[in-house]
Amino acid sequence: MFWFIAGVVINAIAILGVIGNAVYDAFTLKYGGHNGMVNLIGFVLGVVVLIAFSLKNAGKLSTANVVLWVPAAPLLLFFVFFLIYIIIVMVSKPDWK
């Protein structure tokens, strides 16, 4: 159950990031957004989470975990590298504004 919750949390963070990007584009771009593919990825992640929950409710937890972790594994790797990057920037340049 831990792996299922972790996969949902990672996918939810990515979905929230896509929603934030879409809202930012809606308020700042003058002639429409050019991030249609990014928004499509957010929609696909939402569908993946819904499929995983329906598989979990059907009693197929291992299949739901596989479905969740196919997109969540690269996202987790990205989040880890991003965190390492932020730490390196903050340590190497204290005034990086």
Tab-separated table of C-alpha atoms in Angstrom:
chain	number	residue	atom	x	y	z
A	1	MET	CA	0.000	0.000	0.000
A	2	PHE	CA	2.960	2.334	0.621
A	3	TRP	CA	4.048	2.105	-3.017
A	4	PHE	CA	0.536	2.893	-4.223
A	5	ILE	CA	0.294	6.009	-2.056
A	6	ALA	CA	3.806	7.112	-3.043
A	7	GLY	CA	2.948	6.719	-6.737
A	8	VAL	CA	-0.262	8.704	-6.327
A	9	VAL	CA	1.584	11.483	-4.465
A	10	ILE	CA	4.300	11.752	-7.124
A	11	ASN	CA	1.753	11.841	-9.935
A	12	ALA	CA	-0.374	14.362	-8.014
A	13	ILE	CA	2.623	16.688	-7.597
A	14	ALA	CA	3.225	16.511	-11.345
A	15	ILE	CA	-0.468	17.157	-12.066
A	16	LEU	CA	-0.442	20.186	-9.756
A	17	GLY	CA	2.644	21.466	-11.574
A	18	VAL	CA	0.870	21.141	-14.919
A	19	ILE	CA	-2.202	22.922	-13.543
A	20	GLY	CA	0.016	25.710	-12.210
A	21	ASN	CA	1.666	26.021	-15.613
A	22	ALA	CA	-1.718	26.214	-17.345
A	23	VAL	CA	-2.969	28.895	-14.943
A	24	TYR	CA	0.265	30.872	-15.353
A	25	ASP	CA	-0.079	30.678	-19.140
A	26	ALA	CA	-3.702	31.777	-18.976
A	27	PHE	CA	-2.825	34.909	-17.024
A	28	THR	CA	0.453	35.901	-18.666
A	29	LEU	CA	0.339	34.937	-22.335
A	30	LYS	CA	-1.332	37.390	-24.635
A	31	TYR	CA	-2.318	35.205	-27.590
A	32	GLY	CA	-2.934	31.774	-26.116
A	33	GLY	CA	-0.608	29.158	-24.763
A	34	HIS	CA	1.974	27.148	-26.592
A	35	ASN	CA	2.024	24.409	-23.976
A	36	GLY	CA	-0.700	22.160	-25.310
A	37	MET	CA	1.466	19.060	-25.015
A	38	VAL	CA	2.296	19.823	-21.381
A	39	ASN	CA	-1.407	20.156	-20.607
A	40	LEU	CA	-2.050	16.889	-22.441
A	41	ILE	CA	0.572	15.174	-20.279
A	42	GLY	CA	-1.258	16.430	-17.179
A	43	PHE	CA	-4.521	15.029	-18.520
A	44	VAL	CA	-2.879	11.667	-19.236
A	45	LEU	CA	-1.420	11.572	-15.714
A	46	GLY	CA	-4.896	12.219	-14.321
A	47	VAL	CA	-6.280	9.339	-16.382
A	48	VAL	CA	-3.454	7.081	-15.143
A	49	VAL	CA	-4.313	7.895	-11.521
A	50	LEU	CA	-8.016	7.208	-12.143
A	51	ILE	CA	-7.216	3.869	-13.808
A	52	ALA	CA	-4.946	2.943	-10.904
A	53	PHE	CA	-7.670	3.711	-8.358
A	54	SER	CA	-10.194	1.639	-10.300
A	55	LEU	CA	-7.715	-1.262	-10.472
A	56	LYS	CA	-7.071	-0.960	-6.734
A	57	ASN	CA	-10.797	-1.029	-6.008
A	58	ALA	CA	-11.100	-4.147	-8.181
A	59	GLY	CA	-8.521	-5.878	-5.979
A	60	LYS	CA	-5.589	-5.707	-8.395
A	61	LEU	CA	-3.153	-3.700	-6.281
A	62	SER	CA	0.002	-4.983	-7.969
A	63	THR	CA	-1.303	-4.023	-11.422
A	64	ALA	CA	-2.341	-0.621	-10.073
A	65	ASN	CA	1.177	-0.102	-8.704
A	66	VAL	CA	2.718	-0.925	-12.079
A	67	VAL	CA	0.338	1.463	-13.851
A	68	LEU	CA	1.169	4.227	-11.357
A	69	TRP	CA	4.916	3.749	-11.372
A	70	VAL	CA	5.364	3.744	-15.162
A	71	PRO	CA	5.063	7.570	-15.208
A	72	ALA	CA	6.039	8.083	-11.551
A	73	ALA	CA	9.536	6.558	-11.765
A	74	PRO	CA	10.886	9.112	-14.279
A	75	LEU	CA	9.101	11.896	-12.418
A	76	LEU	CA	10.719	10.823	-9.150
A	77	LEU	CA	14.112	10.789	-10.849
A	78	PHE	CA	13.458	14.287	-12.193
A	79	PHE	CA	12.394	15.560	-8.748
A	80	VAL	CA	15.530	14.109	-7.146
A	81	PHE	CA	17.844	15.675	-9.739
A	82	PHE	CA	15.997	18.989	-9.426
A	83	LEU	CA	16.398	18.930	-5.647
A	84	ILE	CA	20.120	18.164	-5.990
A	85	TYR	CA	20.444	21.037	-8.463
A	86	ILE	CA	18.712	23.482	-6.102
A	87	ILE	CA	20.937	22.388	-3.210
A	88	ILE	CA	24.082	22.825	-5.323
A	89	VAL	CA	23.000	26.285	-6.469
A	90	MET	CA	22.175	27.413	-2.942
A	91	VAL	CA	25.449	26.091	-1.527
A	92	SER	CA	27.711	27.389	-4.298
A	93	LYS	CA	26.098	30.836	-4.689
A	94	PRO	CA	24.629	32.216	-1.481
A	95	ASP	CA	23.305	35.317	-3.263
A	96	TRP	CA	21.842	33.776	-6.419
A	97	LYS	CA	18.887	36.147	-6.860
